[in-house]
Each structure stands twice: as structure tokens, then as C-alpha cells.
PDB file of N, CA and C in Angstrom:
ATOM      1  N   MET A  33     107.778  76.446 143.176  1.00 93.00           N
ATOM      2  CA  MET A  33     108.216  77.663 142.534  1.00 93.00           C
ATOM      3  C   MET A  33     109.272  77.317 141.498  1.00 93.00           C
ATOM      4  N   LYS A  34     109.191  77.945 140.345  1.00 97.00           N
ATOM      5  CA  LYS A  34     110.137  77.636 139.278  1.00 97.00           C
ATOM      6  C   LYS A  34     110.891  78.888 138.847  1.00 97.00           C
ATOM      7  N   LEU A  35     112.162  78.674 138.535  1.00 98.00           N
ATOM      8  CA  LEU A  35     113.048  79.752 138.129  1.00 98.00           C
ATOM      9  C   LEU A  35     113.283  79.696 136.627  1.00 98.00           C
ATOM     10  N   LEU A  36     113.480  80.867 136.047  1.00 97.00           N
ATOM     11  CA  LEU A  36     113.905  80.986 134.658  1.00 97.00           C
ATOM     12  C   LEU A  36     115.311  81.568 134.685  1.00 97.00           C
ATOM     13  N   LEU A  37     116.308  80.752 134.353  1.00 96.00           N
ATOM     14  CA  LEU A  37     117.696  81.189 134.390  1.00 96.00           C
ATOM     15  C   LEU A  37     118.011  82.033 133.165  1.00 96.00           C
ATOM     16  N   ASP A  38     118.526  83.214 133.418  1.00 94.00           N
ATOM     17  CA  ASP A  38     118.911  84.142 132.361  1.00 94.00           C
ATOM     18  C   ASP A  38     120.182  83.629 131.678  1.00 94.00           C
ATOM     19  N   ASN A  39     120.480  84.190 130.508  1.00 91.00           N
ATOM     20  CA  ASN A  39     121.658  83.765 129.748  1.00 91.00           C
ATOM     21  C   ASN A  39     122.972  83.968 130.484  1.00 91.00           C
ATOM     22  N   ASN A  40     123.013  84.875 131.443  1.00 92.00           N
ATOM     23  CA  ASN A  40     124.267  85.122 132.152  1.00 92.00           C
ATOM     24  C   ASN A  40     124.522  84.096 133.260  1.00 92.00           C
ATOM     25  N   ILE A  41     123.665  83.101 133.362  1.00 94.00           N
ATOM     26  CA  ILE A  41     123.839  81.992 134.304  1.00 94.00           C
ATOM     27  C   ILE A  41     123.934  80.709 133.484  1.00 94.00           C
ATOM     28  N   SER A  42     124.911  79.884 133.795  1.00 95.00           N
ATOM     29  CA  SER A  42     125.155  78.678 133.010  1.00 95.00           C
ATOM     30  C   SER A  42     123.943  77.749 132.981  1.00 95.00           C
ATOM     31  N   HIS A  43     123.643  77.245 131.790  1.00 94.00           N
ATOM     32  CA  HIS A  43     122.557  76.271 131.638  1.00 94.00           C
ATOM     33  C   HIS A  43     122.870  74.968 132.375  1.00 94.00           C
ATOM     34  N   LYS A  44     124.141  74.731 132.668  1.00 95.00           N
ATOM     35  CA  LYS A  44     124.542  73.509 133.365  1.00 95.00           C
ATOM     36  C   LYS A  44     124.039  73.472 134.807  1.00 95.00           C
ATOM     37  N   LEU A  45     123.682  74.629 135.353  1.00 97.00           N
ATOM     38  CA  LEU A  45     123.147  74.667 136.721  1.00 97.00           C
ATOM     39  C   LEU A  45     121.713  74.154 136.795  1.00 97.00           C
ATOM     40  N   LEU A  46     121.034  74.153 135.684  1.00 96.00           N
ATOM     41  CA  LEU A  46     119.618  73.801 135.670  1.00 96.00           C
ATOM     42  C   LEU A  46     119.360  72.428 136.289  1.00 96.00           C
ATOM     43  N   SER A  47     120.091  71.430 135.869  1.00 96.00           N
ATOM     44  CA  SER A  47     119.869  70.083 136.407  1.00 96.00           C
ATOM     45  C   SER A  47     120.230  69.994 137.888  1.00 96.00           C
ATOM     46  N   ARG A  48     121.091  70.872 138.344  1.00 97.00           N
ATOM     47  CA  ARG A  48     121.556  70.825 139.729  1.00 97.00           C
ATOM     48  C   ARG A  48     120.616  71.530 140.704  1.00 97.00           C
ATOM     49  N   ILE A  49     119.648  72.285 140.191  1.00 98.00           N
ATOM     50  CA  ILE A  49     118.696  72.967 141.079  1.00 98.00           C
ATOM     51  C   ILE A  49     117.291  72.380 140.993  1.00 98.00           C
ATOM     52  N   GLN A  50     117.093  71.390 140.120  1.00 97.00           N
ATOM     53  CA  GLN A  50     115.752  70.854 139.880  1.00 97.00           C
ATOM     54  C   GLN A  50     115.096  70.252 141.119  1.00 97.00           C
ATOM     55  N   THR A  51     115.866  69.695 142.038  1.00 97.00           N
ATOM     56  CA  THR A  51     115.250  69.104 143.232  1.00 97.00           C
ATOM     57  C   THR A  51     114.627  70.168 144.123  1.00 97.00           C
ATOM     58  N   VAL A  52     115.198  71.351 144.136  1.00 98.00           N
ATOM     59  CA  VAL A  52     114.688  72.445 144.966  1.00 98.00           C
ATOM     60  C   VAL A  52     113.719  73.324 144.175  1.00 98.00           C
ATOM     61  N   PHE A  53     114.016  73.522 142.902  1.00 98.00           N
ATOM     62  CA  PHE A  53     113.200  74.378 142.034  1.00 98.00           C
ATOM     63  C   PHE A  53     112.736  73.572 140.811  1.00 98.00           C
ATOM     64  N   PRO A  54     111.796  72.637 141.024  1.00 97.00           N
ATOM     65  CA  PRO A  54     111.349  71.793 139.907  1.00 97.00           C
ATOM     66  C   PRO A  54     110.684  72.618 138.805  1.00 97.00           C
ATOM     67  N   ASP A  55     110.777  72.118 137.603  1.00 96.00           N
ATOM     68  CA  ASP A  55     110.188  72.747 136.411  1.00 96.00           C
ATOM     69  C   ASP A  55     110.859  74.058 136.021  1.00 96.00           C
ATOM     70  N   SER A  56     112.031  74.317 136.586  1.00 98.00           N
ATOM     71  CA  SER A  56     112.785  75.504 136.179  1.00 98.00           C
ATOM     72  C   SER A  56     113.315  75.292 134.768  1.00 98.00           C
ATOM     73  N   GLU A  57     113.622  76.394 134.104  1.00 96.00           N
ATOM     74  CA  GLU A  57     114.126  76.342 132.728  1.00 96.00           C
ATOM     75  C   GLU A  57     115.257  77.353 132.553  1.00 96.00           C
ATOM     76  N   HIS A  58     115.971  77.193 131.466  1.00 96.00           N
ATOM     77  CA  HIS A  58     116.989  78.161 131.064  1.00 96.00           C
ATOM     78  C   HIS A  58     116.491  78.848 129.797  1.00 96.00           C
ATOM     79  N   VAL A  59     116.759  80.135 129.651  1.00 93.00           N
ATOM     80  CA  VAL A  59     116.236  80.873 128.496  1.00 93.00           C
ATOM     81  C   VAL A  59     116.693  80.292 127.162  1.00 93.00           C
ATOM     82  N   ARG A  60     117.838  79.662 127.133  1.00 89.00           N
ATOM     83  CA  ARG A  60     118.321  79.109 125.862  1.00 89.00           C
ATOM     84  C   ARG A  60     117.414  78.002 125.342  1.00 89.00           C
ATOM     85  N   SER A  61     116.587  77.427 126.210  1.00 87.00           N
ATOM     86  CA  SER A  61     115.701  76.347 125.777  1.00 87.00           C
ATOM     87  C   SER A  61     114.533  76.849 124.935  1.00 87.00           C
ATOM     88  N   PHE A  62     114.239  78.152 124.999  1.00 81.00           N
ATOM     89  CA  PHE A  62     113.103  78.654 124.229  1.00 81.00           C
ATOM     90  C   PHE A  62     113.454  79.755 123.240  1.00 81.00           C
ATOM     91  N   VAL A  63     114.504  80.500 123.460  1.00 71.00           N
ATOM     92  CA  VAL A  63     114.894  81.539 122.494  1.00 71.00           C
ATOM     93  C   VAL A  63     116.372  81.515 122.141  1.00 71.00           C
ATOM     94  N   GLY A  64     117.122  80.633 122.712  1.00 66.00           N
ATOM     95  CA  GLY A  64     118.537  80.558 122.392  1.00 66.00           C
ATOM     96  C   GLY A  64     119.370  81.522 123.217  1.00 66.00           C
ATOM     97  N   VAL A  65     120.640  81.572 122.890  1.00 67.00           N
ATOM     98  CA  VAL A  65     121.589  82.340 123.694  1.00 67.00           C
ATOM     99  C   VAL A  65     121.538  83.836 123.443  1.00 67.00           C
ATOM    100  N   THR A  66     120.760  84.273 122.479  1.00 74.00           N
ATOM    101  CA  THR A  66     120.677  85.705 122.184  1.00 74.00           C
ATOM    102  C   THR A  66     119.354  86.306 122.647  1.00 74.00           C
ATOM    103  N   ALA A  67     118.789  85.768 123.684  1.00 74.00           N
ATOM    104  CA  ALA A  67     117.478  86.224 124.166  1.00 74.00           C
ATOM    105  C   ALA A  67     117.520  87.696 124.571  1.00 74.00           C
ATOM    106  N   GLU A  68     116.596  88.461 124.042  1.00 84.00           N
ATOM    107  CA  GLU A  68     116.429  89.853 124.453  1.00 84.00           C
ATOM    108  C   GLU A  68     115.706  89.869 125.796  1.00 84.00           C
ATOM    109  N   ASP A  69     116.000  90.866 126.613  1.00 86.00           N
ATOM    110  CA  ASP A  69     115.387  90.949 127.937  1.00 86.00           C
ATOM    111  C   ASP A  69     113.864  90.973 127.874  1.00 86.00           C
ATOM    112  N   ILE A  70     113.305  91.655 126.897  1.00 88.00           N
ATOM    113  CA  ILE A  70     111.848  91.742 126.802  1.00 88.00           C
ATOM    114  C   ILE A  70     111.242  90.365 126.526  1.00 88.00           C
ATOM    115  N   ALA A  71     111.924  89.541 125.726  1.00 88.00           N
ATOM    116  CA  ALA A  71     111.437  88.184 125.448  1.00 88.00           C
ATOM    117  C   ALA A  71     111.490  87.325 126.706  1.00 88.00           C
ATOM    118  N   VAL A  72     112.553  87.482 127.480  1.00 90.00           N
ATOM    119  CA  VAL A  72     112.679  86.749 128.743  1.00 90.00           C
ATOM    120  C   VAL A  72     111.571  87.187 129.694  1.00 90.00           C
ATOM    121  N   TRP A  73     111.364  88.493 129.811  1.00 92.00           N
ATOM    122  CA  TRP A  73     110.328  89.058 130.685  1.00 92.00           C
ATOM    123  C   TRP A  73     108.947  88.502 130.317  1.00 92.00           C
ATOM    124  N   GLU A  74     108.627  88.548 129.040  1.00 93.00           N
ATOM    125  CA  GLU A  74     107.304  88.096 128.589  1.00 93.00           C
ATOM    126  C   GLU A  74     107.119  86.595 128.774  1.00 93.00           C
ATOM    127  N   TYR A  75     108.164  85.825 128.533  1.00 93.00           N
ATOM    128  CA  TYR A  75     108.094  84.376 128.729  1.00 93.00           C
ATOM    129  C   TYR A  75     107.864  84.068 130.208  1.00 93.00           C
ATOM    130  N   ALA A  76     108.616  84.728 131.078  1.00 94.00           N
ATOM    131  CA  ALA A  76     108.453  84.516 132.520  1.00 94.00           C
ATOM    132  C   ALA A  76     107.055  84.916 132.975  1.00 94.00           C
ATOM    133  N   LEU A  77     106.570  86.018 132.481  1.00 94.00           N
ATOM    134  CA  LEU A  77     105.242  86.502 132.844  1.00 94.00           C
ATOM    135  C   LEU A  77     104.155  85.519 132.414  1.00 94.00           C
ATOM    136  N   SER A  78     104.246  85.026 131.212  1.00 95.00           N
ATOM    137  CA  SER A  78     103.193  84.153 130.678  1.00 95.00           C
ATOM    138  C   SER A  78     103.209  82.751 131.275  1.00 95.00           C
ATOM    139  N   ARG A  79     104.315  82.368 131.923  1.00 95.00           N
ATOM    140  CA  ARG A  79     104.433  81.007 132.448  1.00 95.00           C
ATOM    141  C   ARG A  79     104.722  80.960 133.943  1.00 95.00           C
ATOM    142  N   ASP A  80     104.567  82.098 134.612  1.00 95.00           N
ATOM    143  CA  ASP A  80     104.698  82.165 136.072  1.00 95.00           C
ATOM    144  C   ASP A  80     106.074  81.744 136.586  1.00 95.00           C
ATOM    145  N   PHE A  81     107.126  82.249 135.936  1.00 96.00           N
ATOM    146  CA  PHE A  81     108.492  82.021 136.390  1.00 96.00           C
ATOM    147  C   PHE A  81     108.971  83.202 137.225  1.00 96.00           C
ATOM    148  N   VAL A  82     109.954  82.944 138.080  1.00 97.00           N
ATOM    149  CA  VAL A  82     110.755  83.981 138.715  1.00 97.00           C
ATOM    150  C   VAL A  82     112.079  83.987 137.957  1.00 97.00           C
ATOM    151  N   ILE A  83     112.487  85.147 137.460  1.00 97.00           N
ATOM    152  CA  ILE A  83     113.717  85.265 136.669  1.00 97.00           C
ATOM    153  C   ILE A  83     114.925  85.279 137.601  1.00 97.00           C
ATOM    154  N   LEU A  84     115.916  84.448 137.300  1.00 97.00           N
ATOM    155  CA  LEU A  84     117.171  84.407 138.043  1.00 97.00           C
ATOM    156  C   LEU A  84     118.255  84.969 137.138  1.00 97.00           C
ATOM    157  N   THR A  85     118.907  86.043 137.580  1.00 96.00           N
ATOM    158  CA  THR A  85     119.866  86.748 136.728  1.00 96.00           C
ATOM    159  C   THR A  85     121.042  87.278 137.544  1.00 96.00           C
ATOM    160  N   LYS A  86     122.108  87.663 136.833  1.00 95.00           N
ATOM    161  CA  LYS A  86     123.253  88.300 137.479  1.00 95.00           C
ATOM    162  C   LYS A  86     123.394  89.764 137.082  1.00 95.00           C
ATOM    163  N   ASP A  87     122.460  90.288 136.308  1.00 90.00           N
ATOM    164  CA  ASP A  87     122.567  91.707 135.946  1.00 90.00           C
ATOM    165  C   ASP A  87     121.348  92.477 136.438  1.00 90.00           C
ATOM    166  N   ASN A  88     121.411  93.788 136.320  1.00 90.00           N
ATOM    167  CA  ASN A  88     120.344  94.622 136.886  1.00 90.00           C
ATOM    168  C   ASN A  88     119.300  95.059 135.858  1.00 90.00           C
ATOM    169  N   ASP A  89     119.313  94.479 134.676  1.00 88.00           N
ATOM    170  CA  ASP A  89     118.339  94.867 133.649  1.00 88.00           C
ATOM    171  C   ASP A  89     116.901  94.660 134.115  1.00 88.00           C
ATOM    172  N   PHE A  90     116.655  93.571 134.818  1.00 89.00           N
ATOM    173  CA  PHE A  90     115.293  93.292 135.267  1.00 89.00           C
ATOM    174  C   PHE A  90     114.918  94.127 136.491  1.00 89.00           C
ATOM    175  N   ASP A  91     115.921  94.569 137.253  1.00 89.00           N
ATOM    176  CA  ASP A  91     115.661  95.514 138.347  1.00 89.00           C
ATOM    177  C   ASP A  91     115.026  96.775 137.761  1.00 89.00           C
ATOM    178  N   GLU A  92     115.659  97.284 136.713  1.00 88.00           N
ATOM    179  CA  GLU A  92     115.188  98.516 136.076  1.00 88.00           C
ATOM    180  C   GLU A  92     113.822  98.318 135.418  1.00 88.00           C
ATOM    181  N   ARG A  93     113.644  97.191 134.752  1.00 88.00           N
ATOM    182  CA  ARG A  93     112.361  96.918 134.098  1.00 88.00           C
ATOM    183  C   ARG A  93     111.234  96.816 135.129  1.00 88.00           C
ATOM    184  N   SER A  94     111.516  96.237 136.285  1.00 91.00           N
ATOM    185  CA  SER A  94     110.473  96.097 137.310  1.00 91.00           C
ATOM    186  C   SER A  94     110.094  97.449 137.910  1.00 91.00           C
ATOM    187  N   LEU A  95     111.031  98.408 137.910  1.00 88.00           N
ATOM    188  CA  LEU A  95     110.694  99.751 138.387  1.00 88.00           C
ATOM    189  C   LEU A  95     109.675 100.418 137.472  1.00 88.00           C
ATOM    190  N   VAL A  96     109.760 100.132 136.186  1.00 88.00           N
ATOM    191  CA  VAL A  96     108.848 100.711 135.203  1.00 88.00           C
ATOM    192  C   VAL A  96     107.549  99.918 135.121  1.00 88.00           C
ATOM    193  N   ASN A  97     107.663  98.592 135.039  1.00 87.00           N
ATOM    194  CA  ASN A  97     106.504  97.735 134.781  1.00 87.00           C
ATOM    195  C   ASN A  97     105.904  97.077 136.015  1.00 87.00           C
ATOM    196  N   GLY A  98     106.621  97.121 137.139  1.00 85.00           N
ATOM    197  CA  GLY A  98     106.154  96.394 138.311  1.00 85.00           C
ATOM    198  C   GLY A  98     106.331  94.900 138.119  1.00 85.00           C
ATOM    199  N   CYS A  99     105.591  94.136 138.892  1.00 88.00           N
ATOM    200  CA  CYS A  99     105.674  92.691 138.761  1.00 88.00           C
ATOM    201  C   CYS A  99     104.278  92.100 138.887  1.00 88.00           C
ATOM    202  N   PRO A 100     103.991  90.924 138.398  1.00 90.00           N
ATOM    203  CA  PRO A 100     104.950  89.922 137.936  1.00 90.00           C
ATOM    204  C   PRO A 100     105.541  90.272 136.571  1.00 90.00           C
ATOM    205  N   PRO A 101     106.586  89.570 136.171  1.00 95.00           N
ATOM    206  CA  PRO A 101     107.276  88.539 136.932  1.00 95.00           C
ATOM    207  C   PRO A 101     108.233  89.142 137.952  1.00 95.00           C
ATOM    208  N   LYS A 102     108.583  88.336 138.908  1.00 96.00           N
ATOM    209  CA  LYS A 102     109.576  88.743 139.901  1.00 96.00           C
ATOM    210  C   LYS A 102     110.958  88.350 139.401  1.00 96.00           C
ATOM    211  N   GLY A 103     111.975  88.914 140.041  1.00 96.00           N
ATOM    212  CA  GLY A 103     113.344  88.578 139.679  1.00 96.00           C
ATOM    213  C   GLY A 103     114.218  88.405 140.898  1.00 96.00           C
ATOM    214  N   VAL A 104     115.154  87.476 140.799  1.00 98.00           N
ATOM    215  CA  VAL A 104     116.188  87.298 141.813  1.00 98.00           C
ATOM    216  C   VAL A 104     117.494  87.718 141.160  1.00 98.00           C
ATOM    217  N   HIS A 105     118.106  88.752 141.720  1.00 97.00           N
ATOM    218  CA  HIS A 105     119.345  89.325 141.184  1.00 97.00           C
ATOM    219  C   HIS A 105     120.500  88.826 142.043  1.00 97.00           C
ATOM    220  N   LEU A 106     121.325  87.959 141.476  1.00 97.00           N
ATOM    221  CA  LEU A 106     122.514  87.465 142.166  1.00 97.00           C
ATOM    222  C   LEU A 106     123.641  88.459 141.944  1.00 97.00           C
ATOM    223  N   ILE A 107     124.082  89.076 143.010  1.00 96.00           N
ATOM    224  CA  ILE A 107     125.159  90.062 142.923  1.00 96.00           C
ATOM    225  C   ILE A 107     126.454  89.334 143.272  1.00 96.00           C
ATOM    226  N   CYS A 108     127.073  88.780 142.247  1.00 95.00           N
ATOM    227  CA  CYS A 108     128.243  87.938 142.503  1.00 95.00           C
ATOM    228  C   CYS A 108     129.337  88.108 141.458  1.00 95.00           C
ATOM    229  N   GLY A 109     129.138  88.997 140.514  1.00 88.00           N
ATOM    230  CA  GLY A 109     130.164  89.203 139.504  1.00 88.00           C
ATOM    231  C   GLY A 109     130.374  87.975 138.642  1.00 88.00           C
ATOM    232  N   ASN A 110     131.554  87.860 138.098  1.00 90.00           N
ATOM    233  CA  ASN A 110     131.880  86.772 137.179  1.00 90.00           C
ATOM    234  C   ASN A 110     132.496  85.616 137.959  1.00 90.00           C
ATOM    235  N   ARG A 111     131.651  84.753 138.503  1.00 93.00           N
ATOM    236  CA  ARG A 111     132.105  83.638 139.346  1.00 93.00           C
ATOM    237  C   ARG A 111     131.879  82.303 138.652  1.00 93.00           C
ATOM    238  N   PHE A 112     132.558  81.277 139.157  1.00 94.00           N
ATOM    239  CA  PHE A 112     132.367  79.924 138.660  1.00 94.00           C
ATOM    240  C   PHE A 112     130.972  79.425 139.010  1.00 94.00           C
ATOM    241  N   SER A 113     130.492  78.476 138.234  1.00 94.00           N
ATOM    242  CA  SER A 113     129.148  77.927 138.431  1.00 94.00           C
ATOM    243  C   SER A 113     128.962  77.305 139.808  1.00 94.00           C
ATOM    244  N   ASP A 114     129.998  76.670 140.342  1.00 96.00           N
ATOM    245  CA  ASP A 114     129.871  76.064 141.675  1.00 96.00           C
ATOM    246  C   ASP A 114     129.599  77.124 142.739  1.00 96.00           C
ATOM    247  N   TYR A 115     130.216  78.280 142.602  1.00 97.00           N
ATOM    248  CA  TYR A 115     129.963  79.376 143.538  1.00 97.00           C
ATOM    249  C   TYR A 115     128.515  79.847 143.419  1.00 97.00           C
ATOM    250  N   ILE A 116     128.047  80.003 142.198  1.00 97.00           N
ATOM    251  CA  ILE A 116     126.673  80.460 141.971  1.00 97.00           C
ATOM    252  C   ILE A 116     125.680  79.433 142.494  1.00 97.00           C
ATOM    253  N   LEU A 117     125.952  78.152 142.263  1.00 98.00           N
ATOM    254  CA  LEU A 117     125.088  77.096 142.795  1.00 98.00           C
ATOM    255  C   LEU A 117     125.020  77.181 144.317  1.00 98.00           C
ATOM    256  N   GLN A 118     126.158  77.348 144.955  1.00 98.00           N
ATOM    257  CA  GLN A 118     126.184  77.449 146.417  1.00 98.00           C
ATOM    258  C   GLN A 118     125.402  78.672 146.892  1.00 98.00           C
ATOM    259  N   LEU A 119     125.520  79.779 146.186  1.00 98.00           N
ATOM    260  CA  LEU A 119     124.781  80.994 146.525  1.00 98.00           C
ATOM    261  C   LEU A 119     123.274  80.742 146.437  1.00 98.00           C
ATOM    262  N   ILE A 120     122.853  80.067 145.393  1.00 98.00           N
ATOM    263  CA  ILE A 120     121.431  79.739 145.232  1.00 98.00           C
ATOM    264  C   ILE A 120     120.968  78.818 146.352  1.00 98.00           C
ATOM    265  N   MET A 121     121.708  77.750 146.604  1.00 98.00           N
ATOM    266  CA  MET A 121     121.294  76.765 147.606  1.00 98.00           C
ATOM    267  C   MET A 121     121.350  77.323 149.028  1.00 98.00           C
ATOM    268  N   ASN A 122     122.321  78.162 149.310  1.00 98.00           N
ATOM    269  CA  ASN A 122     122.399  78.772 150.643  1.00 98.00           C
ATOM    270  C   ASN A 122     121.239  79.724 150.903  1.00 98.00           C
ATOM    271  N   ASN A 123     120.633  80.219 149.843  1.00 98.00           N
ATOM    272  CA  ASN A 123     119.534  81.184 149.965  1.00 98.00           C
ATOM    273  C   ASN A 123     118.210  80.630 149.447  1.00 98.00           C
ATOM    274  N   LYS A 124     118.113  79.325 149.302  1.00 98.00           N
ATOM    275  CA  LYS A 124     116.924  78.717 148.693  1.00 98.00           C
ATOM    276  C   LYS A 124     115.651  79.029 149.456  1.00 98.00           C
ATOM    277  N   ASP A 125     115.700  79.022 150.784  1.00 98.00           N
ATOM    278  CA  ASP A 125     114.493  79.312 151.566  1.00 98.00           C
ATOM    279  C   ASP A 125     114.024  80.746 151.340  1.00 98.00           C
ATOM    280  N   GLU A 126     114.967  81.669 151.301  1.00 98.00           N
ATOM    281  CA  GLU A 126     114.629  83.072 151.044  1.00 98.00           C
ATOM    282  C   GLU A 126     114.078  83.253 149.623  1.00 98.00           C
ATOM    283  N   ILE A 127     114.667  82.559 148.662  1.00 98.00           N
ATOM    284  CA  ILE A 127     114.197  82.645 147.275  1.00 98.00           C
ATOM    285  C   ILE A 127     112.784  82.089 147.157  1.00 98.00           C
ATOM    286  N   ILE A 128     112.531  80.946 147.773  1.00 97.00           N
ATOM    287  CA  ILE A 128     111.200  80.331 147.721  1.00 97.00           C
ATOM    288  C   ILE A 128     110.172  81.216 148.403  1.00 97.00           C
ATOM    289  N   SER A 129     110.511  81.738 149.567  1.00 96.00           N
ATOM    290  CA  SER A 129     109.595  82.628 150.286  1.00 96.00           C
ATOM    291  C   SER A 129     109.287  83.871 149.455  1.00 96.00           C
ATOM    292  N   PHE A 130     110.312  84.443 148.858  1.00 96.00           N
ATOM    293  CA  PHE A 130     110.130  85.620 148.007  1.00 96.00           C
ATOM    294  C   PHE A 130     109.218  85.299 146.827  1.00 96.00           C
ATOM    295  N   GLY A 131     109.459  84.189 146.185  1.00 94.00           N
ATOM    296  CA  GLY A 131     108.694  83.830 144.994  1.00 94.00           C
ATOM    297  C   GLY A 131     107.258  83.449 145.269  1.00 94.00           C
ATOM    298  N   THR A 132     106.991  82.921 146.453  1.00 93.00           N
ATOM    299  CA  THR A 132     105.646  82.419 146.730  1.00 93.00           C
ATOM    300  C   THR A 132     104.843  83.268 147.698  1.00 93.00           C
ATOM    301  N   LEU A 133     105.498  83.960 148.613  1.00 91.00           N
ATOM    302  CA  LEU A 133     104.773  84.672 149.668  1.00 91.00           C
ATOM    303  C   LEU A 133     104.850  86.189 149.588  1.00 91.00           C
ATOM    304  N   ASP A 134     105.969  86.718 149.132  1.00 86.00           N
ATOM    305  CA  ASP A 134     106.184  88.171 149.115  1.00 86.00           C
ATOM    306  C   ASP A 134     105.326  88.809 148.027  1.00 86.00           C
ATOM    307  N   ARG A 135     104.381  89.628 148.422  1.00 86.00           N
ATOM    308  CA  ARG A 135     103.471  90.270 147.468  1.00 86.00           C
ATOM    309  C   ARG A 135     103.823  91.737 147.206  1.00 86.00           C
ATOM    310  N   GLN A 136     104.866  92.247 147.866  1.00 88.00           N
ATOM    311  CA  GLN A 136     105.192  93.666 147.742  1.00 88.00           C
ATOM    312  C   GLN A 136     106.431  93.942 146.899  1.00 88.00           C
ATOM    313  N   ASN A 137     107.401  93.067 146.948  1.00 93.00           N
ATOM    314  CA  ASN A 137     108.674  93.329 146.279  1.00 93.00           C
ATOM    315  C   ASN A 137     108.762  92.595 144.950  1.00 93.00           C
ATOM    316  N   CYS A 138     109.395  93.250 143.990  1.00 95.00           N
ATOM    317  CA  CYS A 138     109.561  92.663 142.655  1.00 95.00           C
ATOM    318  C   CYS A 138     110.929  92.018 142.471  1.00 95.00           C
ATOM    319  N   ILE A 139     111.924  92.517 143.190  1.00 96.00           N
ATOM    320  CA  ILE A 139     113.297  92.038 143.026  1.00 96.00           C
ATOM    321  C   ILE A 139     113.872  91.652 144.384  1.00 96.00           C
ATOM    322  N   LEU A 140     114.511  90.492 144.418  1.00 97.00           N
ATOM    323  CA  LEU A 140     115.263  90.042 145.582  1.00 97.00           C
ATOM    324  C   LEU A 140     116.732  90.069 145.188  1.00 97.00           C
ATOM    325  N   LYS A 141     117.540  90.800 145.955  1.00 97.00           N
ATOM    326  CA  LYS A 141     118.976  90.869 145.676  1.00 97.00           C
ATOM    327  C   LYS A 141     119.712  89.991 146.676  1.00 97.00           C
ATOM    328  N   ILE A 142     120.576  89.138 146.142  1.00 97.00           N
ATOM    329  CA  ILE A 142     121.345  88.216 146.972  1.00 97.00           C
ATOM    330  C   ILE A 142     122.816  88.387 146.635  1.00 97.00           C
ATOM    331  N   ALA A 143     123.629  88.589 147.671  1.00 94.00           N
ATOM    332  CA  ALA A 143     125.075  88.755 147.473  1.00 94.00           C
ATOM    333  C   ALA A 143     125.831  87.685 148.233  1.00 94.00           C
TER     334      ALA A 143
END
């Protein structure tokens, strides 16, 4: 399972999650730091990514459009990257299960 890190998550985390989430990418690698949500959504949809974000924009979009793509919403406010990395790694099994097995839910919220 691969994640697409939204602009609100540091690109520096990408190399630190590759062992658990291989082939993951950061949005800045394809559209830069000014990526519009619709561009992120379409990129994730066309390449089978699960979007990893800290805001609720994709929650709202999934209510209208459904899924795929799926999204993981980290509810953690403005935290340091090490905290966010720990949050991801502590919940990696749940994230993987959600991304690969869950066929009903579009958004996974992790706090």
C-alpha cells in the first residue's frame, strides 16, 4: 500500500516511511508546494494512492465523491515531524488494513 503525503505533511517524512509504505510519494514531487486539492485527489485516484493529510478537505470531498481514493486524516494539529512519524508508525497496521481491506469507509481518522 502506498501513501500520497499532502503538502501539510513534511516531505522529509517520505524517506522515513518507505520501509512500511513503499512507493509512497509527496505531492510536491508532481505538482509542487501549491497543489490544489482536486489535483491531489485526481493524482491519487489515477495511481491508487491513499492520501495522508492533516486537514479535513478530503473528508468533505469523499462525502461528495465517495472513494477511491481513500484518505487518512491525522488529527494532530501543528506538531513536529517526529511526532507525526510516530503517529503514523504507531498506527501502521490500522492504516494498512484500512487501505487494503476496508471496502466501506473512505476516511480513516487517527488522533
